[in-house]
mmCIF file of C-alpha atoms in Angstrom:
data_model
loop_
_atom_site.group_PDB
_atom_site.id
_atom_site.type_symbol
_atom_site.label_atom_id
_atom_site.label_comp_id
_atom_site.label_asym_id
_atom_site.label_seq_id
_atom_site.Cartn_x
_atom_site.Cartn_y
_atom_site.Cartn_z
ATOM 1 C CA MET A 28 -17.337 12.090 -18.014
ATOM 2 C CA PRO A 29 -14.124 11.217 -16.174
ATOM 3 C CA GLU A 30 -11.540 13.939 -15.693
ATOM 4 C CA PHE A 31 -7.810 13.712 -15.656
ATOM 5 C CA VAL A 32 -6.575 15.888 -12.825
ATOM 6 C CA MET A 33 -2.925 16.722 -12.334
ATOM 7 C CA TYR A 34 -1.817 18.063 -8.966
ATOM 8 C CA GLU A 35 1.270 20.080 -8.132
ATOM 9 C CA ASP A 36 3.234 17.244 -6.574
ATOM 10 C CA ALA A 37 2.751 14.715 -9.368
ATOM 11 C CA PHE A 38 3.449 17.381 -11.953
ATOM 12 C CA ARG A 39 6.723 18.302 -10.251
ATOM 13 C CA ARG A 40 7.854 14.666 -10.209
ATOM 14 C CA ILE A 41 6.925 14.185 -13.854
ATOM 15 C CA ASP A 42 8.712 17.371 -14.827
ATOM 16 C CA GLU A 43 11.814 16.294 -12.898
ATOM 17 C CA GLU A 44 11.909 12.930 -14.631
ATOM 18 C CA LEU A 45 11.456 14.507 -18.064
ATOM 19 C CA ARG A 46 14.367 16.858 -17.309
ATOM 20 C CA ARG A 47 16.539 13.926 -16.305
ATOM 21 C CA LEU A 48 15.619 12.052 -19.453
ATOM 22 C CA TYR A 49 16.269 15.155 -21.548
ATOM 23 C CA GLN A 50 19.773 15.505 -20.148
ATOM 24 C CA LEU A 51 20.788 11.858 -20.018
ATOM 25 C CA SER A 52 19.592 11.083 -23.534
ATOM 26 C CA ASN A 53 21.052 14.260 -25.104
ATOM 27 C CA ALA A 54 17.633 14.980 -26.540
ATOM 28 C CA LYS A 55 16.401 18.154 -28.219
ATOM 29 C CA LEU A 56 12.943 17.903 -26.806
ATOM 30 C CA VAL A 57 11.100 15.586 -24.456
ATOM 31 C CA PHE A 58 7.380 15.735 -23.826
ATOM 32 C CA LEU A 59 4.534 13.800 -22.306
ATOM 33 C CA VAL A 60 1.029 13.681 -23.783
ATOM 34 C CA ASP A 61 -2.085 11.917 -22.623
ATOM 35 C CA LYS A 62 -3.709 9.510 -25.061
ATOM 36 C CA ASN A 63 -6.382 12.080 -25.899
ATOM 37 C CA GLY A 64 -3.805 14.535 -27.187
ATOM 38 C CA GLN A 65 -3.431 16.883 -24.213
ATOM 39 C CA LEU A 66 0.091 18.017 -23.527
ATOM 40 C CA ILE A 67 1.053 17.239 -19.929
ATOM 41 C CA ALA A 68 4.618 18.567 -19.735
ATOM 42 C CA SER A 69 7.562 19.352 -21.994
ATOM 43 C CA VAL A 70 11.275 20.018 -21.614
ATOM 44 C CA GLY A 71 13.806 21.281 -24.131
ATOM 45 C CA GLU A 72 13.902 23.393 -27.268
ATOM 46 C CA THR A 73 10.201 24.182 -27.479
ATOM 47 C CA ARG A 74 10.441 27.814 -28.549
ATOM 48 C CA ASN A 75 9.978 27.304 -32.275
ATOM 49 C CA ILE A 76 7.719 24.317 -31.996
ATOM 50 C CA ASP A 77 3.967 24.280 -31.675
ATOM 51 C CA THR A 78 3.811 21.767 -28.836
ATOM 52 C CA THR A 79 -0.002 21.772 -28.685
ATOM 53 C CA ALA A 80 -0.256 20.632 -32.296
ATOM 54 C CA LEU A 81 2.610 18.221 -31.794
ATOM 55 C CA ALA A 82 0.807 16.666 -28.828
ATOM 56 C CA SER A 83 -2.419 16.245 -30.736
ATOM 57 C CA LEU A 84 -0.715 14.702 -33.764
ATOM 58 C CA THR A 85 1.345 12.354 -31.598
ATOM 59 C CA ALA A 86 -1.788 11.085 -29.898
ATOM 60 C CA GLY A 87 -3.395 10.663 -33.326
ATOM 61 C CA ASN A 88 -0.358 8.724 -34.424
ATOM 62 C CA ILE A 89 -0.509 6.399 -31.413
ATOM 63 C CA ALA A 90 -4.256 5.963 -31.871
ATOM 64 C CA ALA A 91 -3.830 5.070 -35.553
ATOM 65 C CA THR A 92 -1.007 2.654 -34.779
ATOM 66 C CA GLY A 93 -3.119 1.099 -32.046
ATOM 67 C CA GLY A 94 -5.885 0.629 -34.609
ATOM 68 C CA ILE A 95 -3.446 -1.094 -36.967
ATOM 69 C CA ALA A 96 -2.215 -3.324 -34.129
ATOM 70 C CA LYS A 97 -5.749 -4.422 -33.364
ATOM 71 C CA LEU A 98 -6.408 -5.287 -36.996
ATOM 72 C CA LEU A 99 -3.268 -7.429 -36.956
ATOM 73 C CA GLY A 100 -4.299 -9.129 -33.741
ATOM 74 C CA GLN A 101 -1.686 -7.348 -31.626
ATOM 75 C CA LYS A 102 -2.510 -5.682 -28.334
ATOM 76 C CA GLU A 103 -0.543 -2.599 -29.296
ATOM 77 C CA PHE A 104 2.759 -1.395 -30.694
ATOM 78 C CA SER A 105 4.337 0.181 -27.677
ATOM 79 C CA ILE A 106 7.192 1.946 -29.456
ATOM 80 C CA LEU A 107 7.206 4.045 -32.616
ATOM 81 C CA PHE A 108 10.305 5.470 -34.186
ATOM 82 C CA HIS A 109 10.461 7.931 -37.080
ATOM 83 C CA GLU A 110 13.764 8.755 -38.668
ATOM 84 C CA GLY A 111 14.226 12.121 -40.334
ATOM 85 C CA GLU A 112 17.075 13.761 -42.204
ATOM 86 C CA ARG A 113 18.084 15.834 -39.226
ATOM 87 C CA ASP A 114 15.820 14.942 -36.323
ATOM 88 C CA ASN A 115 14.361 11.668 -35.189
ATOM 89 C CA ILE A 116 11.414 10.997 -32.960
ATOM 90 C CA HIS A 117 10.929 8.173 -30.485
ATOM 91 C CA ILE A 118 7.386 7.641 -29.203
ATOM 92 C CA SER A 119 6.443 5.166 -26.522
ATOM 93 C CA LEU A 120 3.447 4.300 -24.395
ATOM 94 C CA VAL A 121 3.837 4.535 -20.633
ATOM 95 C CA ALA A 122 1.510 2.581 -18.359
ATOM 96 C CA ASN A 123 -0.805 2.289 -21.349
ATOM 97 C CA ARG A 124 -2.168 5.769 -20.672
ATOM 98 C CA VAL A 125 0.374 8.454 -21.512
ATOM 99 C CA ILE A 126 2.750 8.930 -24.413
ATOM 100 C CA LEU A 127 6.394 9.773 -23.906
ATOM 101 C CA VAL A 128 8.062 11.495 -26.863
ATOM 102 C CA VAL A 129 11.763 12.163 -27.375
ATOM 103 C CA VAL A 130 13.021 14.239 -30.289
ATOM 104 C CA PHE A 131 16.754 13.883 -30.910
ATOM 105 C CA ASP A 132 19.428 14.486 -33.544
ATOM 106 C CA GLN A 133 22.961 13.186 -34.231
ATOM 107 C CA ARG A 134 24.136 14.281 -30.787
ATOM 108 C CA SER A 135 22.314 11.225 -29.470
ATOM 109 C CA SER A 136 21.510 7.753 -30.769
ATOM 110 C CA LEU A 137 18.514 5.459 -30.926
ATOM 111 C CA GLY A 138 20.192 3.004 -28.552
ATOM 112 C CA LEU A 139 20.814 5.642 -25.900
ATOM 113 C CA VAL A 140 17.302 7.044 -26.232
ATOM 114 C CA ARG A 141 15.727 3.599 -25.933
ATOM 115 C CA LEU A 142 17.736 2.802 -22.845
ATOM 116 C CA ARG A 143 16.933 6.072 -21.095
ATOM 117 C CA VAL A 144 13.289 5.985 -22.108
ATOM 118 C CA LYS A 145 12.951 2.551 -20.604
ATOM 119 C CA ARG A 146 14.285 3.754 -17.263
ATOM 120 C CA SER A 147 12.221 6.927 -17.216
ATOM 121 C CA SER A 148 9.098 4.982 -18.161
ATOM 122 C CA GLN A 149 9.402 2.965 -14.979
ATOM 123 C CA VAL A 150 9.611 6.116 -12.877
ATOM 124 C CA LEU A 151 6.692 7.747 -14.685
ATOM 125 C CA GLU A 152 4.645 4.594 -14.410
ATOM 126 C CA GLN A 153 5.070 4.721 -10.668
ATOM 127 C CA VAL A 154 3.954 8.350 -10.494
ATOM 128 C CA PHE A 155 0.783 7.537 -12.425
ATOM 129 C CA GLN A 156 0.085 4.475 -10.322
ATOM 130 C CA GLU A 157 0.347 6.580 -7.191
ATOM 131 C CA MET A 158 -1.950 9.182 -8.720
ATOM 132 C CA ASP A 159 -4.519 6.473 -9.361
ATOM 133 C CA ARG A 160 -4.243 5.225 -5.811
ATOM 134 C CA MET A 161 -4.878 8.653 -4.315
ATOM 135 C CA LYS A 162 -8.147 8.644 -2.471
ATOM 136 C CA PRO A 163 -10.751 11.249 -3.391
ATOM 137 C CA GLU A 164 -10.465 12.947 0.014
ATOM 138 C CA GLU A 165 -6.684 13.335 -0.392
ATOM 139 C CA LYS A 166 -7.277 15.015 -3.706
ATOM 140 C CA THR A 167 -9.806 17.519 -2.483
ATOM 141 C CA THR A 168 -7.890 18.619 0.582
ATOM 142 C CA LYS A 169 -4.900 19.733 -1.487
ATOM 143 C CA GLU A 170 -6.601 22.564 -3.231
ATOM 144 C CA LEU A 171 -10.085 23.779 -3.866
ATOM 145 C CA SER A 172 -11.501 22.806 -7.248
ATOM 146 C CA PRO A 173 -11.728 25.745 -9.659
ATOM 147 C CA PHE A 174 -15.301 24.640 -10.196
ATOM 148 C CA ALA A 175 -16.248 24.775 -6.548
ATOM 149 C CA ASP A 176 -17.448 28.368 -6.576
ATOM 150 C CA ILE A 177 -17.812 28.920 -10.289
ATOM 151 C CA THR A 178 -21.141 30.461 -11.246
ATOM 152 C CA ASP A 179 -23.132 30.226 -14.448
ATOM 153 C CA GLU A 180 -22.367 33.901 -14.804
ATOM 154 C CA ASP A 181 -18.594 33.185 -14.818
ATOM 155 C CA ILE A 182 -19.169 30.705 -17.605
ATOM 156 C CA GLU A 183 -21.298 33.143 -19.573
ATOM 157 C CA LYS A 184 -18.656 35.839 -19.171
ATOM 158 C CA LEU A 185 -15.984 33.605 -20.632
ATOM 159 C CA PHE A 186 -17.865 33.585 -23.898
ATOM 160 C CA GLY A 187 -18.261 37.345 -24.078
ATOM 161 C CA MET B 29 -11.950 13.594 -20.782
ATOM 162 C CA SER B 30 -11.073 17.065 -19.662
ATOM 163 C CA PHE B 31 -7.585 17.618 -18.336
ATOM 164 C CA ILE B 32 -7.262 19.854 -15.302
ATOM 165 C CA ASN B 33 -3.711 20.816 -14.436
ATOM 166 C CA TYR B 34 -3.249 22.539 -11.080
ATOM 167 C CA SER B 35 0.395 23.162 -11.720
ATOM 168 C CA THR B 36 0.009 25.101 -14.949
ATOM 169 C CA ARG B 37 -3.506 26.203 -13.926
ATOM 170 C CA GLU B 38 -5.170 25.023 -17.090
ATOM 171 C CA ILE B 39 -8.422 23.344 -17.972
ATOM 172 C CA ASN B 40 -8.380 21.562 -21.327
ATOM 173 C CA CYS B 41 -11.489 20.179 -22.975
ATOM 174 C CA LYS B 42 -12.029 18.272 -26.186
ATOM 175 C CA ILE B 43 -14.866 19.064 -28.589
ATOM 176 C CA VAL B 44 -15.531 16.890 -31.628
ATOM 177 C CA TYR B 45 -17.447 18.051 -34.708
ATOM 178 C CA TYR B 46 -19.209 15.029 -36.157
ATOM 179 C CA GLY B 47 -21.436 14.601 -39.212
ATOM 180 C CA PRO B 48 -21.717 13.125 -42.695
ATOM 181 C CA GLY B 49 -19.239 13.813 -45.478
ATOM 182 C CA LEU B 50 -19.275 17.373 -46.875
ATOM 183 C CA CYS B 51 -21.653 18.687 -44.208
ATOM 184 C CA GLY B 52 -19.267 21.513 -43.259
ATOM 185 C CA LYS B 53 -17.321 20.339 -40.194
ATOM 186 C CA THR B 54 -13.986 21.586 -41.489
ATOM 187 C CA THR B 55 -15.664 24.796 -42.695
ATOM 188 C CA ASN B 56 -16.789 25.453 -39.107
ATOM 189 C CA LEU B 57 -13.220 25.169 -37.856
ATOM 190 C CA GLN B 58 -11.850 27.271 -40.692
ATOM 191 C CA TYR B 59 -14.299 30.042 -39.908
ATOM 192 C CA ILE B 60 -13.490 29.947 -36.187
ATOM 193 C CA TYR B 61 -9.802 30.057 -37.045
ATOM 194 C CA LYS B 62 -10.284 33.022 -39.358
ATOM 195 C CA LYS B 63 -12.272 35.044 -36.846
ATOM 196 C CA THR B 64 -10.337 34.541 -33.616
ATOM 197 C CA ALA B 65 -7.469 36.726 -32.431
ATOM 198 C CA PRO B 66 -3.958 35.308 -32.979
ATOM 199 C CA GLU B 67 -3.242 35.098 -29.233
ATOM 200 C CA GLN B 68 -6.356 32.997 -28.733
ATOM 201 C CA LYS B 69 -5.587 30.263 -31.200
ATOM 202 C CA GLY B 70 -2.956 27.751 -32.204
ATOM 203 C CA LYS B 71 -2.323 26.399 -35.666
ATOM 204 C CA LEU B 72 -5.184 24.827 -37.575
ATOM 205 C CA ILE B 73 -3.926 21.379 -38.460
ATOM 206 C CA SER B 74 -5.684 19.570 -41.299
ATOM 207 C CA LEU B 75 -4.815 16.017 -42.175
ATOM 208 C CA ALA B 76 -6.583 16.005 -45.505
ATOM 209 C CA THR B 77 -6.376 14.305 -48.884
ATOM 210 C CA GLU B 78 -5.184 16.146 -51.987
ATOM 211 C CA THR B 79 -8.768 17.040 -52.740
ATOM 212 C CA GLU B 80 -9.128 18.612 -49.287
ATOM 213 C CA ARG B 81 -11.332 15.912 -47.846
ATOM 214 C CA THR B 82 -10.497 15.253 -44.196
ATOM 215 C CA LEU B 83 -8.451 12.076 -43.992
ATOM 216 C CA PHE B 84 -7.842 11.752 -40.279
ATOM 217 C CA PHE B 85 -8.820 14.921 -38.440
ATOM 218 C CA ASP B 86 -8.626 18.704 -38.281
ATOM 219 C CA PHE B 87 -7.421 20.207 -35.048
ATOM 220 C CA LEU B 88 -7.707 23.726 -33.657
ATOM 221 C CA PRO B 89 -6.699 24.698 -30.113
ATOM 222 C CA LEU B 90 -8.557 27.729 -28.738
ATOM 223 C CA ALA B 91 -7.863 29.661 -25.548
ATOM 224 C CA LEU B 92 -10.938 31.394 -24.243
ATOM 225 C CA GLY B 93 -9.859 33.224 -21.140
ATOM 226 C CA ASP B 94 -9.697 32.649 -17.417
ATOM 227 C CA ILE B 95 -12.093 31.170 -14.930
ATOM 228 C CA LYS B 96 -11.082 31.476 -11.281
ATOM 229 C CA GLY B 97 -7.447 31.802 -12.287
ATOM 230 C CA PHE B 98 -7.502 28.792 -14.586
ATOM 231 C CA LYS B 99 -6.895 29.185 -18.305
ATOM 232 C CA VAL B 100 -9.692 27.535 -20.248
ATOM 233 C CA ARG B 101 -8.692 25.841 -23.483
ATOM 234 C CA PHE B 102 -10.833 24.010 -25.968
ATOM 235 C CA HIS B 103 -9.350 21.561 -28.432
ATOM 236 C CA LEU B 104 -11.597 21.354 -31.466
ATOM 237 C CA TYR B 105 -11.468 18.287 -33.656
ATOM 238 C CA THR B 106 -13.378 17.214 -36.729
ATOM 239 C CA VAL B 107 -13.746 13.641 -37.896
ATOM 240 C CA PRO B 108 -13.521 12.502 -41.516
ATOM 241 C CA GLY B 109 -17.116 12.272 -42.669
ATOM 242 C CA GLN B 110 -16.829 9.801 -45.509
ATOM 243 C CA VAL B 111 -18.295 6.412 -44.678
ATOM 244 C CA PHE B 112 -15.155 4.406 -45.399
ATOM 245 C CA TYR B 113 -13.065 6.307 -42.834
ATOM 246 C CA ALA B 114 -14.988 4.631 -40.030
ATOM 247 C CA ALA B 115 -11.893 3.404 -38.188
ATOM 248 C CA SER B 116 -10.184 6.791 -37.923
ATOM 249 C CA ARG B 117 -13.472 8.504 -37.102
ATOM 250 C CA LYS B 118 -13.848 6.349 -34.048
ATOM 251 C CA LEU B 119 -10.322 7.103 -32.829
ATOM 252 C CA ILE B 120 -10.989 10.839 -32.690
ATOM 253 C CA LEU B 121 -13.901 10.369 -30.296
ATOM 254 C CA LYS B 122 -11.672 8.976 -27.584
ATOM 255 C CA GLY B 123 -11.775 11.209 -24.535
ATOM 256 C CA VAL B 124 -14.352 13.599 -25.970
ATOM 257 C CA ASP B 125 -16.011 16.107 -23.614
ATOM 258 C CA GLY B 126 -18.685 17.384 -25.968
ATOM 259 C CA VAL B 127 -19.998 16.718 -29.457
ATOM 260 C CA VAL B 128 -21.337 19.042 -32.139
ATOM 261 C CA PHE B 129 -23.316 17.214 -34.787
ATOM 262 C CA VAL B 130 -23.234 19.148 -38.048
ATOM 263 C CA ALA B 131 -26.203 18.066 -40.143
ATOM 264 C CA ASP B 132 -26.501 18.846 -43.839
ATOM 265 C CA SER B 133 -29.906 20.462 -44.336
ATOM 266 C CA GLN B 134 -30.338 19.376 -47.962
ATOM 267 C CA ILE B 135 -33.220 16.970 -48.561
ATOM 268 C CA GLU B 136 -31.020 14.429 -50.341
ATOM 269 C CA ARG B 137 -28.566 14.329 -47.400
ATOM 270 C CA MET B 138 -31.082 13.398 -44.706
ATOM 271 C CA ASP B 139 -30.294 9.689 -45.016
ATOM 272 C CA ALA B 140 -26.593 10.474 -44.635
ATOM 273 C CA ASN B 141 -27.370 12.529 -41.507
ATOM 274 C CA ILE B 142 -29.324 9.680 -39.966
ATOM 275 C CA GLU B 143 -26.594 7.184 -40.791
ATOM 276 C CA SER B 144 -23.871 9.413 -39.354
ATOM 277 C CA LEU B 145 -25.815 10.063 -36.160
ATOM 278 C CA GLU B 146 -26.293 6.326 -35.680
ATOM 279 C CA ASP B 147 -22.577 5.807 -36.327
ATOM 280 C CA LEU B 148 -21.836 8.426 -33.656
ATOM 281 C CA ARG B 149 -24.004 6.630 -31.105
ATOM 282 C CA ILE B 150 -22.361 3.279 -31.834
ATOM 283 C CA ASN B 151 -18.830 4.666 -31.687
ATOM 284 C CA LEU B 152 -19.482 6.490 -28.428
ATOM 285 C CA ALA B 153 -20.998 3.369 -26.937
ATOM 286 C CA GLU B 154 -17.816 1.459 -27.731
ATOM 287 C CA TYR B 155 -15.950 3.884 -25.470
ATOM 288 C CA GLY B 156 -18.646 3.530 -22.853
ATOM 289 C CA TYR B 157 -20.215 6.935 -23.504
ATOM 290 C CA ASP B 158 -23.883 7.603 -23.912
ATOM 291 C CA LEU B 159 -24.805 10.438 -26.270
ATOM 292 C CA GLU B 160 -27.740 11.350 -24.013
ATOM 293 C CA MET B 161 -25.318 11.983 -21.137
ATOM 294 C CA LEU B 162 -22.728 13.997 -23.060
ATOM 295 C CA PRO B 163 -22.816 17.723 -23.763
ATOM 296 C CA PHE B 164 -24.302 17.714 -27.248
ATOM 297 C CA THR B 165 -25.272 20.459 -29.696
ATOM 298 C CA MET B 166 -26.885 20.217 -33.122
ATOM 299 C CA GLN B 167 -26.075 22.447 -36.038
ATOM 300 C CA TYR B 168 -28.335 22.484 -39.095
ATOM 301 C CA ASN B 169 -25.950 23.705 -41.728
ATOM 302 C CA LYS B 170 -26.389 24.989 -45.292
ATOM 303 C CA ARG B 171 -29.607 26.851 -44.529
ATOM 304 C CA ASP B 172 -28.899 29.140 -47.522
ATOM 305 C CA LEU B 173 -29.495 26.374 -50.065
ATOM 306 C CA PRO B 174 -32.862 26.103 -51.837
ATOM 307 C CA ASN B 175 -33.669 22.398 -51.367
ATOM 308 C CA ILE B 176 -33.613 22.136 -47.600
ATOM 309 C CA VAL B 177 -35.617 20.275 -44.997
ATOM 310 C CA PRO B 178 -37.672 22.514 -42.636
ATOM 311 C CA VAL B 179 -36.161 22.902 -39.166
ATOM 312 C CA GLU B 180 -39.173 21.234 -37.489
ATOM 313 C CA GLU B 181 -38.660 18.171 -39.648
ATOM 314 C CA MET B 182 -34.911 18.070 -38.909
ATOM 315 C CA ASN B 183 -35.669 18.271 -35.206
ATOM 316 C CA ARG B 184 -38.231 15.504 -35.467
ATOM 317 C CA VAL B 185 -35.861 13.159 -37.273
ATOM 318 C CA LEU B 186 -32.462 14.021 -35.805
ATOM 319 C CA ASN B 187 -33.156 15.628 -32.461
ATOM 320 C CA PRO B 188 -35.706 13.610 -30.497
ATOM 321 C CA ASN B 189 -34.126 14.624 -27.169
ATOM 322 C CA ASN B 190 -34.448 18.270 -28.031
ATOM 323 C CA VAL B 191 -30.825 19.299 -27.473
ATOM 324 C CA PRO B 192 -29.906 22.888 -28.389
ATOM 325 C CA TYR B 193 -29.810 23.397 -32.165
ATOM 326 C CA TYR B 194 -28.583 26.201 -34.376
ATOM 327 C CA GLU B 195 -29.308 27.028 -37.967
ATOM 328 C CA ALA B 196 -26.097 27.762 -39.797
ATOM 329 C CA VAL B 197 -24.412 28.792 -42.995
ATOM 330 C CA ALA B 198 -20.861 27.851 -42.035
ATOM 331 C CA THR B 199 -19.300 29.251 -45.215
ATOM 332 C CA VAL B 200 -20.251 32.792 -44.117
ATOM 333 C CA GLY B 201 -20.062 32.073 -40.393
ATOM 334 C CA LYS B 202 -23.767 32.184 -39.593
ATOM 335 C CA GLY B 203 -24.418 30.068 -36.500
ATOM 336 C CA VAL B 204 -20.795 28.968 -36.151
ATOM 337 C CA PHE B 205 -19.870 30.822 -32.961
ATOM 338 C CA GLU B 206 -23.345 30.333 -31.508
ATOM 339 C CA THR B 207 -22.814 26.576 -31.813
ATOM 340 C CA LEU B 208 -19.329 26.734 -30.310
ATOM 341 C CA LYS B 209 -20.469 28.863 -27.380
ATOM 342 C CA ASP B 210 -23.321 26.530 -26.652
ATOM 343 C CA ILE B 211 -21.215 23.380 -26.530
ATOM 344 C CA GLY B 212 -18.493 25.177 -24.549
ATOM 345 C CA LYS B 213 -20.983 26.281 -21.928
ATOM 346 C CA GLN B 214 -22.535 22.845 -21.713
ATOM 347 C CA ILE B 215 -19.114 21.274 -21.121
ATOM 348 C CA LEU B 216 -18.139 23.704 -18.367
ATOM 349 C CA LYS B 217 -21.504 23.321 -16.664
ATOM 350 C CA GLU B 218 -21.111 19.550 -16.808
ATOM 351 C CA LEU B 219 -17.635 19.848 -15.252
ATOM 352 C CA LYS B 220 -19.048 22.062 -12.547
ATOM 353 C CA LYS B 221 -21.687 19.455 -11.796
ATOM 354 C CA ASN B 222 -19.273 16.552 -11.521
ATOM 355 C CA TYR B 223 -16.185 18.038 -10.098
#
């Protein structure tokens, strides 16, 4: 069972890039989800939005589209765009492992979003590549795993 | 695949409820949703047909509490049980940390249980997972109905590896939280082992 572990440094760089994208693309909301539907980070007007559900549905959307692509003999569709009456949503795959989502309205445009997403994707791709290259010993020295001294009793307690 | 975020101090795990059509997967989630405190849960999302059959998945995020300063969250998913939704069923299994198999205890549904369990094995294998290696819990649902298979027989047919099993009546909540607790504990113990 492989785990996806996000450390402080990578998270800070991802968050920074999402903030930049949010500002430069005049977006309402920018977020990053892993392909299994876990929200990694978000920036923008998230107060009235259930980002957890949004993350899960986005991943479902990408998974379904990927399924359609396969049936049509395509590797994948790397960009999805949904146009709404007020808000639009631009969804793209980064490094074939995470999903970058930009929600925007008439203050921005599809062209601008596409351009900025492309640039941010390159930065994010690099962060993920570096994460993959990190050696196990580098990972463990940064911080102790929360599971290192966890007892069965701690687990039992969690379930009341 | 659990997601451990040191920055936000969160541990996220994915649990999938699997089983044949109309066995009670969605009912499990609905009961959990109904009985948990508002601050513990997110929205219950159901992508269902007009007749309330699951079309793609149901989704319920649950926050359990803290372990060593990390918030523990479980994301519960169900798959669509009907045979012809095979493609979407497989998609939901991606990145799963633990599986609950909800079996329908009625005699006439035993074939459907066997078929669904086989489908689960095949779909997991396509992602490179082995059901024997994953945290796995059985739930024998609908124990309140008259025409049911005895538990020993269900174990013999569906549970040769003797994983934990719970008798349930999901509509009234019997066995629902017991099942959830069991799979949750198995997942955390597995994480502890590997990480």
